[in-house]
JSON list of C-alpha atoms in Angstrom, two decimals:
[
{"chain": "A", "resi": 1, "resn": "UNK", "atom": "CA", "xyz": [15.21, 3.82, 17.43]},
{"chain": "A", "resi": 2, "resn": "UNK", "atom": "CA", "xyz": [13.38, 2.99, 14.16]},
{"chain": "A", "resi": 3, "resn": "UNK", "atom": "CA", "xyz": [13.39, 5.65, 11.45]},
{"chain": "A", "resi": 4, "resn": "UNK", "atom": "CA", "xyz": [10.70, 6.15, 8.84]},
{"chain": "A", "resi": 5, "resn": "UNK", "atom": "CA", "xyz": [10.47, 8.42, 5.82]},
{"chain": "A", "resi": 6, "resn": "UNK", "atom": "CA", "xyz": [7.18, 9.79, 4.59]},
{"chain": "A", "resi": 7, "resn": "UNK", "atom": "CA", "xyz": [5.48, 11.06, 1.49]},
{"chain": "A", "resi": 8, "resn": "UNK", "atom": "CA", "xyz": [1.96, 12.33, 0.86]},
{"chain": "A", "resi": 9, "resn": "UNK", "atom": "CA", "xyz": [-0.20, 11.47, -2.10]},
{"chain": "A", "resi": 10, "resn": "UNK", "atom": "CA", "xyz": [-3.47, 13.05, -3.22]},
{"chain": "A", "resi": 11, "resn": "UNK", "atom": "CA", "xyz": [-5.88, 10.41, -4.53]},
{"chain": "A", "resi": 12, "resn": "UNK", "atom": "CA", "xyz": [-9.55, 10.20, -5.52]},
{"chain": "A", "resi": 13, "resn": "UNK", "atom": "CA", "xyz": [-10.31, 8.80, -2.04]},
{"chain": "A", "resi": 14, "resn": "UNK", "atom": "CA", "xyz": [-8.40, 11.47, -0.15]},
{"chain": "A", "resi": 15, "resn": "UNK", "atom": "CA", "xyz": [-4.87, 12.27, 0.83]},
{"chain": "A", "resi": 16, "resn": "UNK", "atom": "CA", "xyz": [-2.66, 9.36, 1.83]},
{"chain": "A", "resi": 17, "resn": "UNK", "atom": "CA", "xyz": [0.41, 9.38, 4.04]},
{"chain": "A", "resi": 18, "resn": "UNK", "atom": "CA", "xyz": [2.98, 6.73, 3.18]},
{"chain": "A", "resi": 19, "resn": "UNK", "atom": "CA", "xyz": [5.86, 5.67, 5.41]},
{"chain": "A", "resi": 20, "resn": "UNK", "atom": "CA", "xyz": [8.83, 3.57, 4.41]},
{"chain": "A", "resi": 21, "resn": "UNK", "atom": "CA", "xyz": [11.54, 2.16, 6.64]},
{"chain": "A", "resi": 22, "resn": "UNK", "atom": "CA", "xyz": [15.27, 2.67, 6.22]},
{"chain": "A", "resi": 23, "resn": "UNK", "atom": "CA", "xyz": [15.44, -0.17, 3.68]},
{"chain": "A", "resi": 24, "resn": "UNK", "atom": "CA", "xyz": [12.64, 1.38, 1.61]},
{"chain": "A", "resi": 25, "resn": "UNK", "atom": "CA", "xyz": [9.98, -1.17, 2.58]},
{"chain": "A", "resi": 26, "resn": "UNK", "atom": "CA", "xyz": [6.46, 0.16, 2.94]},
{"chain": "A", "resi": 27, "resn": "UNK", "atom": "CA", "xyz": [5.55, 0.31, 6.63]},
{"chain": "A", "resi": 28, "resn": "UNK", "atom": "CA", "xyz": [2.27, 2.25, 6.51]},
{"chain": "A", "resi": 29, "resn": "UNK", "atom": "CA", "xyz": [-0.30, 3.79, 4.20]},
{"chain": "A", "resi": 30, "resn": "UNK", "atom": "CA", "xyz": [-2.88, 5.82, 6.07]},
{"chain": "A", "resi": 31, "resn": "UNK", "atom": "CA", "xyz": [-5.69, 8.15, 5.14]},
{"chain": "A", "resi": 32, "resn": "UNK", "atom": "CA", "xyz": [-4.87, 11.65, 6.33]},
{"chain": "A", "resi": 33, "resn": "UNK", "atom": "CA", "xyz": [-7.91, 11.73, 8.64]},
{"chain": "A", "resi": 34, "resn": "UNK", "atom": "CA", "xyz": [-7.03, 8.48, 10.41]},
{"chain": "A", "resi": 35, "resn": "UNK", "atom": "CA", "xyz": [-4.80, 8.04, 13.43]},
{"chain": "A", "resi": 36, "resn": "UNK", "atom": "CA", "xyz": [-1.54, 9.89, 13.28]},
{"chain": "A", "resi": 37, "resn": "UNK", "atom": "CA", "xyz": [1.46, 8.17, 11.84]},
{"chain": "A", "resi": 38, "resn": "UNK", "atom": "CA", "xyz": [3.46, 8.87, 14.99]},
{"chain": "A", "resi": 39, "resn": "UNK", "atom": "CA", "xyz": [0.93, 7.02, 17.16]},
{"chain": "A", "resi": 40, "resn": "UNK", "atom": "CA", "xyz": [1.01, 4.04, 14.78]},
{"chain": "A", "resi": 41, "resn": "UNK", "atom": "CA", "xyz": [4.80, 3.82, 14.47]},
{"chain": "A", "resi": 42, "resn": "UNK", "atom": "CA", "xyz": [5.52, 4.30, 18.17]},
{"chain": "A", "resi": 43, "resn": "UNK", "atom": "CA", "xyz": [6.82, 7.04, 20.40]},
{"chain": "A", "resi": 44, "resn": "UNK", "atom": "CA", "xyz": [10.46, 6.06, 19.87]},
{"chain": "A", "resi": 45, "resn": "UNK", "atom": "CA", "xyz": [10.26, 6.20, 16.06]},
{"chain": "A", "resi": 46, "resn": "UNK", "atom": "CA", "xyz": [11.66, 9.11, 14.11]},
{"chain": "A", "resi": 47, "resn": "UNK", "atom": "CA", "xyz": [9.56, 10.26, 11.20]},
{"chain": "A", "resi": 48, "resn": "UNK", "atom": "CA", "xyz": [10.82, 12.66, 8.56]},
{"chain": "A", "resi": 49, "resn": "UNK", "atom": "CA", "xyz": [9.42, 13.76, 5.20]},
{"chain": "A", "resi": 50, "resn": "UNK", "atom": "CA", "xyz": [11.45, 12.25, 2.37]},
{"chain": "A", "resi": 51, "resn": "UNK", "atom": "CA", "xyz": [9.34, 11.69, -0.76]},
{"chain": "A", "resi": 52, "resn": "UNK", "atom": "CA", "xyz": [12.34, 10.37, -2.70]},
{"chain": "A", "resi": 53, "resn": "UNK", "atom": "CA", "xyz": [12.61, 7.34, -0.40]},
{"chain": "A", "resi": 54, "resn": "UNK", "atom": "CA", "xyz": [8.93, 6.54, -0.93]},
{"chain": "A", "resi": 55, "resn": "UNK", "atom": "CA", "xyz": [8.99, 7.19, -4.69]},
{"chain": "A", "resi": 56, "resn": "UNK", "atom": "CA", "xyz": [8.35, 3.56, -5.69]},
{"chain": "A", "resi": 57, "resn": "UNK", "atom": "CA", "xyz": [5.27, 3.31, -3.47]},
{"chain": "A", "resi": 58, "resn": "UNK", "atom": "CA", "xyz": [4.01, 6.70, -4.67]},
{"chain": "A", "resi": 59, "resn": "UNK", "atom": "CA", "xyz": [4.49, 5.65, -8.31]},
{"chain": "A", "resi": 60, "resn": "UNK", "atom": "CA", "xyz": [2.67, 2.35, -7.86]},
{"chain": "A", "resi": 61, "resn": "UNK", "atom": "CA", "xyz": [-0.23, 3.87, -5.94]},
{"chain": "A", "resi": 62, "resn": "UNK", "atom": "CA", "xyz": [-0.51, 6.63, -8.55]},
{"chain": "A", "resi": 63, "resn": "UNK", "atom": "CA", "xyz": [-0.64, 3.99, -11.31]},
{"chain": "A", "resi": 64, "resn": "UNK", "atom": "CA", "xyz": [-3.27, 2.04, -9.35]},
{"chain": "A", "resi": 65, "resn": "UNK", "atom": "CA", "xyz": [-5.51, 5.10, -9.06]},
{"chain": "A", "resi": 66, "resn": "UNK", "atom": "CA", "xyz": [-4.96, 5.89, -12.75]},
{"chain": "A", "resi": 67, "resn": "UNK", "atom": "CA", "xyz": [-6.25, 2.41, -13.62]},
{"chain": "A", "resi": 68, "resn": "UNK", "atom": "CA", "xyz": [-2.86, 1.25, -14.90]},
{"chain": "A", "resi": 69, "resn": "UNK", "atom": "CA", "xyz": [-1.86, -1.16, -12.10]},
{"chain": "A", "resi": 70, "resn": "UNK", "atom": "CA", "xyz": [-3.77, -4.06, -10.63]},
{"chain": "A", "resi": 71, "resn": "UNK", "atom": "CA", "xyz": [-1.04, -5.74, -8.57]},
{"chain": "A", "resi": 72, "resn": "UNK", "atom": "CA", "xyz": [1.47, -4.03, -6.29]},
{"chain": "A", "resi": 73, "resn": "UNK", "atom": "CA", "xyz": [5.08, -5.12, -6.27]},
{"chain": "A", "resi": 74, "resn": "UNK", "atom": "CA", "xyz": [6.48, -3.43, -3.20]},
{"chain": "A", "resi": 75, "resn": "UNK", "atom": "CA", "xyz": [8.54, -4.64, -0.26]},
{"chain": "A", "resi": 76, "resn": "UNK", "atom": "CA", "xyz": [6.30, -4.56, 2.81]},
{"chain": "A", "resi": 77, "resn": "UNK", "atom": "CA", "xyz": [7.34, -4.20, 6.43]},
{"chain": "A", "resi": 78, "resn": "UNK", "atom": "CA", "xyz": [4.35, -3.33, 8.62]},
{"chain": "A", "resi": 79, "resn": "UNK", "atom": "CA", "xyz": [5.60, -1.32, 11.58]},
{"chain": "A", "resi": 80, "resn": "UNK", "atom": "CA", "xyz": [3.13, -2.97, 13.95]},
{"chain": "A", "resi": 81, "resn": "UNK", "atom": "CA", "xyz": [1.22, -6.20, 14.32]},
{"chain": "A", "resi": 82, "resn": "UNK", "atom": "CA", "xyz": [1.01, -9.42, 16.24]},
{"chain": "A", "resi": 83, "resn": "UNK", "atom": "CA", "xyz": [1.98, -12.66, 14.48]},
{"chain": "A", "resi": 84, "resn": "UNK", "atom": "CA", "xyz": [-1.73, -13.41, 13.93]},
{"chain": "A", "resi": 85, "resn": "UNK", "atom": "CA", "xyz": [-2.40, -9.96, 12.47]},
{"chain": "A", "resi": 86, "resn": "UNK", "atom": "CA", "xyz": [0.57, -10.30, 10.15]},
{"chain": "A", "resi": 87, "resn": "UNK", "atom": "CA", "xyz": [-0.72, -13.70, 9.00]},
{"chain": "A", "resi": 88, "resn": "UNK", "atom": "CA", "xyz": [-4.09, -12.11, 8.19]},
{"chain": "A", "resi": 89, "resn": "UNK", "atom": "CA", "xyz": [-2.41, -9.20, 6.36]},
{"chain": "A", "resi": 90, "resn": "UNK", "atom": "CA", "xyz": [-0.34, -11.65, 4.34]},
{"chain": "A", "resi": 91, "resn": "UNK", "atom": "CA", "xyz": [-3.52, -13.50, 3.37]},
{"chain": "A", "resi": 92, "resn": "UNK", "atom": "CA", "xyz": [-5.09, -10.20, 2.26]},
{"chain": "A", "resi": 93, "resn": "UNK", "atom": "CA", "xyz": [-2.34, -9.83, -0.34]},
{"chain": "A", "resi": 94, "resn": "UNK", "atom": "CA", "xyz": [-3.62, -13.03, -1.98]},
{"chain": "A", "resi": 95, "resn": "UNK", "atom": "CA", "xyz": [-7.06, -11.59, -2.73]},
{"chain": "A", "resi": 96, "resn": "UNK", "atom": "CA", "xyz": [-6.92, -10.84, -6.46]},
{"chain": "A", "resi": 97, "resn": "UNK", "atom": "CA", "xyz": [-7.70, -7.43, -7.88]},
{"chain": "A", "resi": 98, "resn": "UNK", "atom": "CA", "xyz": [-11.35, -7.16, -8.82]},
{"chain": "A", "resi": 99, "resn": "UNK", "atom": "CA", "xyz": [-12.53, -9.85, -6.39]},
{"chain": "A", "resi": 100, "resn": "UNK", "atom": "CA", "xyz": [-13.69, -10.00, -2.80]},
{"chain": "A", "resi": 101, "resn": "UNK", "atom": "CA", "xyz": [-13.52, -12.52, 0.00]},
{"chain": "A", "resi": 102, "resn": "UNK", "atom": "CA", "xyz": [-15.86, -12.87, 2.95]},
{"chain": "A", "resi": 103, "resn": "UNK", "atom": "CA", "xyz": [-14.59, -12.67, 6.50]},
{"chain": "A", "resi": 104, "resn": "UNK", "atom": "CA", "xyz": [-15.39, -16.39, 6.74]},
{"chain": "A", "resi": 105, "resn": "UNK", "atom": "CA", "xyz": [-13.13, -17.17, 3.79]},
{"chain": "A", "resi": 106, "resn": "UNK", "atom": "CA", "xyz": [-10.37, -15.00, 5.24]},
{"chain": "A", "resi": 107, "resn": "UNK", "atom": "CA", "xyz": [-10.76, -16.89, 8.53]},
{"chain": "A", "resi": 108, "resn": "UNK", "atom": "CA", "xyz": [-10.51, -20.23, 6.71]},
{"chain": "A", "resi": 109, "resn": "UNK", "atom": "CA", "xyz": [-7.37, -19.04, 4.90]},
{"chain": "A", "resi": 110, "resn": "UNK", "atom": "CA", "xyz": [-5.67, -18.00, 8.14]},
{"chain": "A", "resi": 111, "resn": "UNK", "atom": "CA", "xyz": [-6.93, -20.57, 10.63]},
{"chain": "A", "resi": 112, "resn": "UNK", "atom": "CA", "xyz": [-8.74, -17.91, 12.63]},
{"chain": "A", "resi": 113, "resn": "UNK", "atom": "CA", "xyz": [-12.35, -17.04, 13.30]},
{"chain": "A", "resi": 114, "resn": "UNK", "atom": "CA", "xyz": [-14.31, -14.38, 11.44]},
{"chain": "A", "resi": 115, "resn": "UNK", "atom": "CA", "xyz": [-14.46, -11.91, 14.33]},
{"chain": "A", "resi": 116, "resn": "UNK", "atom": "CA", "xyz": [-10.71, -12.16, 14.99]},
{"chain": "A", "resi": 117, "resn": "UNK", "atom": "CA", "xyz": [-9.77, -11.76, 11.33]},
{"chain": "A", "resi": 118, "resn": "UNK", "atom": "CA", "xyz": [-12.17, -8.83, 11.16]},
{"chain": "A", "resi": 119, "resn": "UNK", "atom": "CA", "xyz": [-10.30, -7.12, 13.99]},
{"chain": "A", "resi": 120, "resn": "UNK", "atom": "CA", "xyz": [-6.94, -7.88, 12.36]},
{"chain": "A", "resi": 121, "resn": "UNK", "atom": "CA", "xyz": [-8.25, -6.62, 9.03]},
{"chain": "A", "resi": 122, "resn": "UNK", "atom": "CA", "xyz": [-9.31, -3.37, 10.69]},
{"chain": "A", "resi": 123, "resn": "UNK", "atom": "CA", "xyz": [-5.83, -2.91, 12.18]},
{"chain": "A", "resi": 124, "resn": "UNK", "atom": "CA", "xyz": [-4.06, -3.20, 8.80]},
{"chain": "A", "resi": 125, "resn": "UNK", "atom": "CA", "xyz": [-1.51, -0.35, 8.67]},
{"chain": "A", "resi": 126, "resn": "UNK", "atom": "CA", "xyz": [-0.95, -0.58, 4.90]},
{"chain": "A", "resi": 127, "resn": "UNK", "atom": "CA", "xyz": [-4.34, 0.18, 3.38]},
{"chain": "A", "resi": 128, "resn": "UNK", "atom": "CA", "xyz": [-4.99, -0.31, -0.33]},
{"chain": "A", "resi": 129, "resn": "UNK", "atom": "CA", "xyz": [-1.65, -2.04, -0.99]},
{"chain": "A", "resi": 130, "resn": "UNK", "atom": "CA", "xyz": [-2.62, -4.72, 1.53]},
{"chain": "A", "resi": 131, "resn": "UNK", "atom": "CA", "xyz": [-6.21, -4.80, 0.26]},
{"chain": "A", "resi": 132, "resn": "UNK", "atom": "CA", "xyz": [-8.34, -4.98, 3.39]},
{"chain": "A", "resi": 133, "resn": "UNK", "atom": "CA", "xyz": [-11.08, -3.21, 1.40]},
{"chain": "A", "resi": 134, "resn": "UNK", "atom": "CA", "xyz": [-11.63, -6.47, -0.54]},
{"chain": "A", "resi": 135, "resn": "UNK", "atom": "CA", "xyz": [-13.15, -8.21, 2.49]},
{"chain": "A", "resi": 136, "resn": "UNK", "atom": "CA", "xyz": [-16.92, -8.07, 2.73]},
{"chain": "A", "resi": 137, "resn": "UNK", "atom": "CA", "xyz": [-19.72, -9.65, 4.73]},
{"chain": "A", "resi": 138, "resn": "UNK", "atom": "CA", "xyz": [-20.92, -13.16, 3.89]},
{"chain": "A", "resi": 139, "resn": "UNK", "atom": "CA", "xyz": [-24.13, -11.62, 2.51]},
{"chain": "A", "resi": 140, "resn": "UNK", "atom": "CA", "xyz": [-22.16, -9.29, 0.21]},
{"chain": "A", "resi": 141, "resn": "UNK", "atom": "CA", "xyz": [-22.56, -6.25, 2.47]},
{"chain": "A", "resi": 142, "resn": "UNK", "atom": "CA", "xyz": [-19.78, -3.70, 2.77]},
{"chain": "A", "resi": 143, "resn": "UNK", "atom": "CA", "xyz": [-19.14, -4.15, 6.45]},
{"chain": "A", "resi": 144, "resn": "UNK", "atom": "CA", "xyz": [-16.52, -2.00, 8.09]},
{"chain": "A", "resi": 145, "resn": "UNK", "atom": "CA", "xyz": [-13.51, -0.20, 6.70]},
{"chain": "A", "resi": 146, "resn": "UNK", "atom": "CA", "xyz": [-11.15, 1.94, 8.73]},
{"chain": "A", "resi": 147, "resn": "UNK", "atom": "CA", "xyz": [-11.16, 4.53, 5.95]},
{"chain": "A", "resi": 148, "resn": "UNK", "atom": "CA", "xyz": [-14.97, 4.63, 5.83]},
{"chain": "A", "resi": 149, "resn": "UNK", "atom": "CA", "xyz": [-17.51, 2.78, 3.73]},
{"chain": "A", "resi": 150, "resn": "UNK", "atom": "CA", "xyz": [-17.58, 5.43, 0.99]},
{"chain": "A", "resi": 151, "resn": "UNK", "atom": "CA", "xyz": [-13.88, 4.86, 0.36]},
{"chain": "A", "resi": 152, "resn": "UNK", "atom": "CA", "xyz": [-14.35, 1.10, 0.42]},
{"chain": "A", "resi": 153, "resn": "UNK", "atom": "CA", "xyz": [-17.19, 1.41, -2.09]},
{"chain": "A", "resi": 154, "resn": "UNK", "atom": "CA", "xyz": [-15.06, 3.64, -4.35]},
{"chain": "A", "resi": 155, "resn": "UNK", "atom": "CA", "xyz": [-12.09, 1.23, -4.22]},
{"chain": "A", "resi": 156, "resn": "UNK", "atom": "CA", "xyz": [-14.23, -1.81, -5.03]},
{"chain": "A", "resi": 157, "resn": "UNK", "atom": "CA", "xyz": [-15.92, 0.01, -7.92]},
{"chain": "A", "resi": 158, "resn": "UNK", "atom": "CA", "xyz": [-12.53, 1.15, -9.19]},
{"chain": "A", "resi": 159, "resn": "UNK", "atom": "CA", "xyz": [-11.40, -2.48, -9.23]},
{"chain": "A", "resi": 160, "resn": "UNK", "atom": "CA", "xyz": [-14.61, -3.70, -10.86]},
{"chain": "A", "resi": 161, "resn": "UNK", "atom": "CA", "xyz": [-15.55, -5.81, -7.83]},
{"chain": "A", "resi": 162, "resn": "UNK", "atom": "CA", "xyz": [-18.64, -3.76, -7.09]},
{"chain": "A", "resi": 163, "resn": "UNK", "atom": "CA", "xyz": [-21.14, -2.80, -9.73]},
{"chain": "A", "resi": 164, "resn": "UNK", "atom": "CA", "xyz": [-22.88, 0.55, -9.50]}
]
């Protein structure tokens, strides 16, 4: 039975719930109003609050929101995902801070099609750290974001990728 340890973090875009696995790798970052962590991690997973185990992720996310970090250096271990989804999520980590990619570019990077990478992008369990918010429509529109378009807009402005 997999075990996860959680911490909560208040941010300018709302409260986040972070989950790390037994080895300390980040398994999930969710907005508090999204699906429950238990439903994401699976019915057989044990989840217990333990902010000390997630301290590195909390520190890096806090630095990001304070404008002092533009690249995360955290071990990642998404608790869910098909091989294709994981390939898309890995590609997301290559989108530099302050830039955006279109769904078409993400598809080209992963060997998928735009609609399929869009679905994988939307299923990303590690928001912000795996920067799914940096993917936009081919016409520059802010299409879709599991956390809501206002959060996506805030994150892109914070990174300087979206001008006011």
